[in-house]
PDB file of C-alpha atoms in Angstrom:
ATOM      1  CA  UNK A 221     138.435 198.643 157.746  1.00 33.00           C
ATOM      2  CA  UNK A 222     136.334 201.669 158.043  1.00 46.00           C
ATOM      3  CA  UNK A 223     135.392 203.236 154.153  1.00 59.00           C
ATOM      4  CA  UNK A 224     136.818 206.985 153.370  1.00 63.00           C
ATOM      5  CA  UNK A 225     134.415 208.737 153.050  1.00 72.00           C
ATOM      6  CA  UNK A 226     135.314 211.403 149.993  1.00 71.00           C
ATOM      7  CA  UNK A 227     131.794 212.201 149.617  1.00 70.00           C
ATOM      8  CA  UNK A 228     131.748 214.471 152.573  1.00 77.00           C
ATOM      9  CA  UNK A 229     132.287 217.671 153.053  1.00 73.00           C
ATOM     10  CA  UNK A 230     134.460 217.235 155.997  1.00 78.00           C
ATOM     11  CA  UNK A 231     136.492 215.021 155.274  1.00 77.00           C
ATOM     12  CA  UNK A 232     138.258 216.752 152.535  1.00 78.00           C
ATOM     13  CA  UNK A 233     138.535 220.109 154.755  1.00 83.00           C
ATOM     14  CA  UNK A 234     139.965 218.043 157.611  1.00 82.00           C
ATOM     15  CA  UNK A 235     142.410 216.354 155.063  1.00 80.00           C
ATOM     16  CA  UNK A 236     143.669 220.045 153.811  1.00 83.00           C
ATOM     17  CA  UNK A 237     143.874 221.692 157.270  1.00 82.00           C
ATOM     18  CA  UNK A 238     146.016 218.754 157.986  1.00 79.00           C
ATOM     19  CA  UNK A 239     147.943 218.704 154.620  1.00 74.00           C
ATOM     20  CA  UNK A 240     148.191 222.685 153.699  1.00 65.00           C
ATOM     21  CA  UNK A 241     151.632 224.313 153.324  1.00 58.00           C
ATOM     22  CA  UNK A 242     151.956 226.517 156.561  1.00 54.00           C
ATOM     23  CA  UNK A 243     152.997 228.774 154.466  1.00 44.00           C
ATOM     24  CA  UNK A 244     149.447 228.779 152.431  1.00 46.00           C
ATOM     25  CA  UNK A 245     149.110 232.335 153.575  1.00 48.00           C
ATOM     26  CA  UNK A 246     151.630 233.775 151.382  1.00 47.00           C
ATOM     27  CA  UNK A 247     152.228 233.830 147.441  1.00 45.00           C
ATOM     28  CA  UNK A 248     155.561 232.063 147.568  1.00 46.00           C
ATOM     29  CA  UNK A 249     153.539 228.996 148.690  1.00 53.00           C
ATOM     30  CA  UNK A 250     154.671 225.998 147.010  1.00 54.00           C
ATOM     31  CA  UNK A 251     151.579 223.995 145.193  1.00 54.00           C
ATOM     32  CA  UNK A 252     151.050 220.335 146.854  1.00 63.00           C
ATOM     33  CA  UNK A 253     151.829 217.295 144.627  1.00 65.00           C
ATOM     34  CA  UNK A 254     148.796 216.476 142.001  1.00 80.00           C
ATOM     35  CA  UNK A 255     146.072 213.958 142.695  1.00 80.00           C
ATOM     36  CA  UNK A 256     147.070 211.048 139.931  1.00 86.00           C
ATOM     37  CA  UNK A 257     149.512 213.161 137.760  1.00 88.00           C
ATOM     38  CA  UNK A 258     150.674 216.421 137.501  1.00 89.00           C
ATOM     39  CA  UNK A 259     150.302 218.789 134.511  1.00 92.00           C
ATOM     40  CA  UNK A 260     153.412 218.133 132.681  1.00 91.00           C
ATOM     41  CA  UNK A 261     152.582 214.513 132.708  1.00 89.00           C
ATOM     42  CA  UNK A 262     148.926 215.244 130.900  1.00 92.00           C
ATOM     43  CA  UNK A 263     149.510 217.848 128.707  1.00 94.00           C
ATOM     44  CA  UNK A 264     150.547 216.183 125.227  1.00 94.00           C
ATOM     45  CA  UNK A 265     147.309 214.686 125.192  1.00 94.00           C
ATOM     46  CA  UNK A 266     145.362 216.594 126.717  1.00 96.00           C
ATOM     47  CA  UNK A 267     146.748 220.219 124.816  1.00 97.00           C
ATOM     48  CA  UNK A 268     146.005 218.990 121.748  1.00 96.00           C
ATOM     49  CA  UNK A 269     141.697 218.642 122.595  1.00 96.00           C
ATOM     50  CA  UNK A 270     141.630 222.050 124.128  1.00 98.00           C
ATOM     51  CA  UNK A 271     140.509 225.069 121.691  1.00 97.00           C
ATOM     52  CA  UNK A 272     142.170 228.597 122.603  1.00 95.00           C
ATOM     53  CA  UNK A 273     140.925 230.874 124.781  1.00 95.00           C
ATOM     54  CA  UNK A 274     138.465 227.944 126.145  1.00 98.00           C
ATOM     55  CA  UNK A 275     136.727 228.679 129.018  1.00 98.00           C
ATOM     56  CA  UNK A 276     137.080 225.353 131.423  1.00 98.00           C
ATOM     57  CA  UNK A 277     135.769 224.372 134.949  1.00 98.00           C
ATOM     58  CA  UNK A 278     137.590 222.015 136.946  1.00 98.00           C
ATOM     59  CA  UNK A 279     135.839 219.843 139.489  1.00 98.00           C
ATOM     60  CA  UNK A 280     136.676 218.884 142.698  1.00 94.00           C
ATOM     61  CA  UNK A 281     140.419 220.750 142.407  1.00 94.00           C
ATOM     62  CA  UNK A 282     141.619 220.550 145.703  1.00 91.00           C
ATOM     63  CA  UNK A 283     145.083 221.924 145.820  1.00 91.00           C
ATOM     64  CA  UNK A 284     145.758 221.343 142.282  1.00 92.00           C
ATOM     65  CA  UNK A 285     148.094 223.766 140.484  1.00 93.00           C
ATOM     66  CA  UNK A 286     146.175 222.861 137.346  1.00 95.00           C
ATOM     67  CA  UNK A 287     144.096 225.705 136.723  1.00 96.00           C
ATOM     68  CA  UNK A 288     146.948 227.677 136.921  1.00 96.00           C
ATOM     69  CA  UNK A 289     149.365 226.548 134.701  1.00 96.00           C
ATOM     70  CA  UNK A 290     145.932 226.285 132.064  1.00 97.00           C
ATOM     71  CA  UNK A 291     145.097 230.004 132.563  1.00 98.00           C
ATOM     72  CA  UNK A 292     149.208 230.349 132.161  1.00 97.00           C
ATOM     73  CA  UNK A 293     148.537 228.959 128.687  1.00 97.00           C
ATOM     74  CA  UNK A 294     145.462 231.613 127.926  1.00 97.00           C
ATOM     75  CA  UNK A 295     142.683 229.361 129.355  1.00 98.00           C
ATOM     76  CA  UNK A 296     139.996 231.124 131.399  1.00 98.00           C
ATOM     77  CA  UNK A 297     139.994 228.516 134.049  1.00 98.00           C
ATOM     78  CA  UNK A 298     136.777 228.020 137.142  1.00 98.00           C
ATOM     79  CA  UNK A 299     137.900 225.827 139.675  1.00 98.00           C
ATOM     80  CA  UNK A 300     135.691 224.573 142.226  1.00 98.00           C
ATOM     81  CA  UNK A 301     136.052 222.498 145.290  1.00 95.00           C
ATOM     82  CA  UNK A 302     133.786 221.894 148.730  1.00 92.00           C
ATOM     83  CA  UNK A 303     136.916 222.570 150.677  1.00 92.00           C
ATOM     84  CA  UNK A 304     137.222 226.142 152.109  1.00 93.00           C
ATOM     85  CA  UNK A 305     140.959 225.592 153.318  1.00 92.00           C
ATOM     86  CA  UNK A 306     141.560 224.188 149.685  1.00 91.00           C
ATOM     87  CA  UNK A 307     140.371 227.441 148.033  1.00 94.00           C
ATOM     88  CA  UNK A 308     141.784 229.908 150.509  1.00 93.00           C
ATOM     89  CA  UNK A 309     145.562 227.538 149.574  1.00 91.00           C
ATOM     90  CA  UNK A 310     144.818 228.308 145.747  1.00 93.00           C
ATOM     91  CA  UNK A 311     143.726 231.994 145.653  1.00 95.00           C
ATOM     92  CA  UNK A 312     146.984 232.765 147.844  1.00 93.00           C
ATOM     93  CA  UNK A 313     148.627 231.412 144.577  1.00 92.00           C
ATOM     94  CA  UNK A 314     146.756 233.010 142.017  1.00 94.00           C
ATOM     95  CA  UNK A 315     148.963 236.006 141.719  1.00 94.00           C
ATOM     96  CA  UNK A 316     147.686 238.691 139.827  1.00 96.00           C
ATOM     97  CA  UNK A 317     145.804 236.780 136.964  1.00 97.00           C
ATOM     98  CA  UNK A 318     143.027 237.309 135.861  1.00 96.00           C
ATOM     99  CA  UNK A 319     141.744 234.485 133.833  1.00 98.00           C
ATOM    100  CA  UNK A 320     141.278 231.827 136.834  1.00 98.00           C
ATOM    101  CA  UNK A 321     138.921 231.952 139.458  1.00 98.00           C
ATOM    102  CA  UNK A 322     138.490 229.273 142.603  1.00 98.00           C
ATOM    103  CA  UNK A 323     135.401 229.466 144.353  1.00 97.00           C
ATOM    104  CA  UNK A 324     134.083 226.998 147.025  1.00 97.00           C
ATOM    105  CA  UNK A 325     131.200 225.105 146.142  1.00 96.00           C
ATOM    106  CA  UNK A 326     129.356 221.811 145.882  1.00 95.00           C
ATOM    107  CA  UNK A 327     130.207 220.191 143.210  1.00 96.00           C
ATOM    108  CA  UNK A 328     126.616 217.893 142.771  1.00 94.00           C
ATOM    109  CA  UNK A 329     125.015 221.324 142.654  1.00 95.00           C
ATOM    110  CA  UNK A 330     126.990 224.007 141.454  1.00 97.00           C
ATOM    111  CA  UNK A 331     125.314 227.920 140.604  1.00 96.00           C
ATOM    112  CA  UNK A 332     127.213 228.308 137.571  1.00 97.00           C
ATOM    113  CA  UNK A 333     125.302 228.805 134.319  1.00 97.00           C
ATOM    114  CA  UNK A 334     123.968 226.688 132.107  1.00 97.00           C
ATOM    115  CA  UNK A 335     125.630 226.080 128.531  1.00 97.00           C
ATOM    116  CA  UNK A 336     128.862 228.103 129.952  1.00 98.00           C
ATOM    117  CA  UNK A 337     131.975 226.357 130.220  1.00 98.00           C
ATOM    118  CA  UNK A 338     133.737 224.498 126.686  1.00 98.00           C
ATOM    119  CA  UNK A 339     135.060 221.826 128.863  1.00 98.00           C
ATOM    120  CA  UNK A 340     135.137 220.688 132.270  1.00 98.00           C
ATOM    121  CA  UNK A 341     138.446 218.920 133.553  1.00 98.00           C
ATOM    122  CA  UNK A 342     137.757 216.108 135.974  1.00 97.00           C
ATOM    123  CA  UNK A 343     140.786 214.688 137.506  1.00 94.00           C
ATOM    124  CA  UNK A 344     139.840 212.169 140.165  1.00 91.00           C
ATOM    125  CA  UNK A 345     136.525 213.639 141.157  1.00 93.00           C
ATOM    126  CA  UNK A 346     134.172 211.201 139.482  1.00 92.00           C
ATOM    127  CA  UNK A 347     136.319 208.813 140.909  1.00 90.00           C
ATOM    128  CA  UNK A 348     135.611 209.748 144.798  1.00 89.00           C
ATOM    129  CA  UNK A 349     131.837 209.977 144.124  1.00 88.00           C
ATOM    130  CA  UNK A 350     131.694 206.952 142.976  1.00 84.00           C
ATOM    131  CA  UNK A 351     133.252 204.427 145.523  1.00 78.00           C
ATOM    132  CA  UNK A 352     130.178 202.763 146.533  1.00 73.00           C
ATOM    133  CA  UNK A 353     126.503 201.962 146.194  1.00 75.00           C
ATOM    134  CA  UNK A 354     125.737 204.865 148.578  1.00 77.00           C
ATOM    135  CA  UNK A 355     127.506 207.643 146.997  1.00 79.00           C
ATOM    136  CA  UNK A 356     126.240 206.665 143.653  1.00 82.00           C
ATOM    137  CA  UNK A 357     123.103 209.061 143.661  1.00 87.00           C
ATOM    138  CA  UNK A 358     125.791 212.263 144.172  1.00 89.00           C
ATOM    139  CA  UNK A 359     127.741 210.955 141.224  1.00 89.00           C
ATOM    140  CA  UNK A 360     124.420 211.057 138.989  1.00 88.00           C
ATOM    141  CA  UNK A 361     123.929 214.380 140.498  1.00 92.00           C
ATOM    142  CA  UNK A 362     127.234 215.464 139.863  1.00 93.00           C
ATOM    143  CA  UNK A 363     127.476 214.355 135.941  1.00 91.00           C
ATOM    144  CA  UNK A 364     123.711 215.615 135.372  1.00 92.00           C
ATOM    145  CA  UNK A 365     125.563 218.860 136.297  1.00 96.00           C
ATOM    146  CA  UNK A 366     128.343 218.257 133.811  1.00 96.00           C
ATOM    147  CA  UNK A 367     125.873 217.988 131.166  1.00 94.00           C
ATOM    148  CA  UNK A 368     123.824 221.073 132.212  1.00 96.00           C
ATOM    149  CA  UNK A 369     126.738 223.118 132.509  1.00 98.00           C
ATOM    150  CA  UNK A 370     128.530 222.357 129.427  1.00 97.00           C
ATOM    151  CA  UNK A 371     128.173 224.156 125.993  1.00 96.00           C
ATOM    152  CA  UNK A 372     126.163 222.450 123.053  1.00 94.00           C
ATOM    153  CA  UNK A 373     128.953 220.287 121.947  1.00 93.00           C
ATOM    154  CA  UNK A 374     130.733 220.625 125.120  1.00 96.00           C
ATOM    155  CA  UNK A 375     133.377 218.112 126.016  1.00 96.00           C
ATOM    156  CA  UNK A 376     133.510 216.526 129.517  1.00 96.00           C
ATOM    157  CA  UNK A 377     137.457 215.371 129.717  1.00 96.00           C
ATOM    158  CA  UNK A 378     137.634 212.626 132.489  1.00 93.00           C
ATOM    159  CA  UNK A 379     140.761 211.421 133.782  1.00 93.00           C
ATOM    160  CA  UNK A 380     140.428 208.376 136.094  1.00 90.00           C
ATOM    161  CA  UNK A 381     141.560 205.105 137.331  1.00 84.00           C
ATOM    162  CA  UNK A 382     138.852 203.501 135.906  1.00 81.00           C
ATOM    163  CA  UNK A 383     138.093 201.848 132.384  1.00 75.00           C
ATOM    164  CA  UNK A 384     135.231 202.719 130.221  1.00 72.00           C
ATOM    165  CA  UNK A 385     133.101 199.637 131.194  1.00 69.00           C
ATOM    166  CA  UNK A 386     133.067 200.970 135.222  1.00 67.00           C
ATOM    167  CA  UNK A 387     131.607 204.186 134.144  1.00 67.00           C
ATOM    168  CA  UNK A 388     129.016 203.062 131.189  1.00 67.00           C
ATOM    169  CA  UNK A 389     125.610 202.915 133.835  1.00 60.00           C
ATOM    170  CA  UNK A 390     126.857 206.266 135.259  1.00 63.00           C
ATOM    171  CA  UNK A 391     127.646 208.006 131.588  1.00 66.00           C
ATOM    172  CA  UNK A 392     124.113 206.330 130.514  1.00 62.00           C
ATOM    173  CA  UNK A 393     122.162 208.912 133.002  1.00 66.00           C
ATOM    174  CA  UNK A 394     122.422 211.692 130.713  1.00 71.00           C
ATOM    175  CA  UNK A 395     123.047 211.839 126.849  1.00 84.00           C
ATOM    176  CA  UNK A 396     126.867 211.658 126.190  1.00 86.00           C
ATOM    177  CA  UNK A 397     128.536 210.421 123.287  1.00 85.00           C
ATOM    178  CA  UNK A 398     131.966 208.848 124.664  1.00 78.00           C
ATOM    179  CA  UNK A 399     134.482 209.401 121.992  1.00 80.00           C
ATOM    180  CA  UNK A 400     137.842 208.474 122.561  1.00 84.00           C
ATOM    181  CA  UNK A 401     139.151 206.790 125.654  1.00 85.00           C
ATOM    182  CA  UNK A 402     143.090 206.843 125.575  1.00 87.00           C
ATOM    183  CA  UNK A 403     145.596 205.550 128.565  1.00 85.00           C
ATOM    184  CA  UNK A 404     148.093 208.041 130.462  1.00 85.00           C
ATOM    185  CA  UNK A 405     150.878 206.163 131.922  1.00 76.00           C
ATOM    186  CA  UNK A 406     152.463 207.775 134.714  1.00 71.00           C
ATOM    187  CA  UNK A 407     155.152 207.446 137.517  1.00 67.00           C
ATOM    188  CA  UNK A 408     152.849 206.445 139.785  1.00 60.00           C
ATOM    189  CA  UNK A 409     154.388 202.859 141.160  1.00 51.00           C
ATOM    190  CA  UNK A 410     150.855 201.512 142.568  1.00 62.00           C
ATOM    191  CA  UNK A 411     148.868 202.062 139.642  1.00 62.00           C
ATOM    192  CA  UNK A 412     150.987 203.405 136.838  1.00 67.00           C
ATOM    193  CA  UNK A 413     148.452 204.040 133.765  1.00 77.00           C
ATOM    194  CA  UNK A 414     145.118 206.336 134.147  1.00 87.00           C
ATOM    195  CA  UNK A 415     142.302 206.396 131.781  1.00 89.00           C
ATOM    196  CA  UNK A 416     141.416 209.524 129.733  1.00 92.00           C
ATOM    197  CA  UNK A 417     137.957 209.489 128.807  1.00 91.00           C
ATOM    198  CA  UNK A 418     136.835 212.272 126.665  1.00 93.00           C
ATOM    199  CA  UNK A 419     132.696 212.542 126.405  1.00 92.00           C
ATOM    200  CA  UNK A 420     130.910 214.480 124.466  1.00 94.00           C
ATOM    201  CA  UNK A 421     127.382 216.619 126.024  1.00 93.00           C
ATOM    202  CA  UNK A 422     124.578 215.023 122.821  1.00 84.00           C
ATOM    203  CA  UNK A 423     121.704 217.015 122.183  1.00 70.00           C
ATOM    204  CA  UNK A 424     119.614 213.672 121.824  1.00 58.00           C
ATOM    205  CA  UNK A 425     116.927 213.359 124.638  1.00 50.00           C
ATOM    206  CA  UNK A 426     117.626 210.669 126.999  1.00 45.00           C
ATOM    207  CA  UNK A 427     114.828 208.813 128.093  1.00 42.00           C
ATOM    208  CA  UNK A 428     114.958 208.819 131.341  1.00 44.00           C
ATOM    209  CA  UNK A 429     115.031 212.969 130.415  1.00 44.00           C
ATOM    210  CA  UNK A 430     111.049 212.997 128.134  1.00 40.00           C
ATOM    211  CA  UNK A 431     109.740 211.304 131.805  1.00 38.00           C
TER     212      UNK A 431
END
């Protein structure tokens, strides 16, 4: 059985030419089903760790009607993916607001600023960089670019299917400070319950950082 390869660039843009509404063209579009769980299944706990008027990046969004129904909510919402066909589907849904942006992009190297987003929302993404001993180096990549993008105090809120022991070597590359790790059960009939890990960027040097 041949491995998928969701570290590539080209396999996600040959998944959404293949999956896209044909009508992604036009604003009546309808979004495509979530990755895990939609937003109405996430948002009593995840709501509740969001300050107003935040502004959050989201990671990897794919298709993901997320970012809109955050900047819905008054969220200024960034939302990146390495898909072209992906971002092209989302901006033909973005209406006329003005508080969300999606912009095509790598995600283990992103030209955002540092220190400039509250949060960042990761909803699967860890969890495709991280299916193997070869991807591992992009997933360092990617979470040393969590930390540098995220605000002193910044949270990193990372919903996966994976529990907190899976994740410790890869959340031990940079200084976080893990603080709560809850479950999310959801309809989902193969898996049913999701991890939310929320980690929080420390100020303390790392180690591997004063080398």
């Amino acid at each position: 059985t041949s491995k998928m390869a969701y570290h590539k660039a080209d396999f996600w843009e040959q998944r959404y030419q293949e999956e896209a509404p044909e009508s992604s063209s036009g604003s009546s579009a309808a979004p495509a089903p979530d990755w895990y769980m939609d937003f109405d299944q996430i948002k009593s706990k995840l709501l509740p760790k969001l300050r107003e008027g935040s502004r959050i990046l989201i990671p990897g969004c794919g298709v993901s009607p997320m970012g809109l129904s955050l900047s819905d909510l008054g969220f200024t919402c960034i939302n990146i993916d390495i898909s072209p066909t992906a971002i092209n589907h989302m901006n033909s849904l973005k209406g006329d607001r003005e508080n969300v942006e999606f912009v095509v992009g790598d995600v283990s190297c992103m030209a955002f600023e540092s220190c400039s987003f509250d949060y960042i929302l990761d909803k699967g993404c860890l969890d495709a960089l991280s299916t193997d001993l070869e991807t591992a180096p992009i997933a360092e990549k990617y979470m040393a670019e969590c930390h540098r993008l995220l605000r002193p105090s910044g949270e990193l809120l990372l919903i996966s299917f994976a529990s907190r022991e899976l994740y410790n070597l890869l959340f031990l590359q940079q200084p976080w400070e893990m603080i709560e790790t809850e479950n999310v059960e959801t309809e989902d009939t193969e898996r049913g319950v999701y991890w939310l890990h929320t980690l929080v960027k420390s100020q303390i040097t790392s180690p591997k950082q004063q080398s």
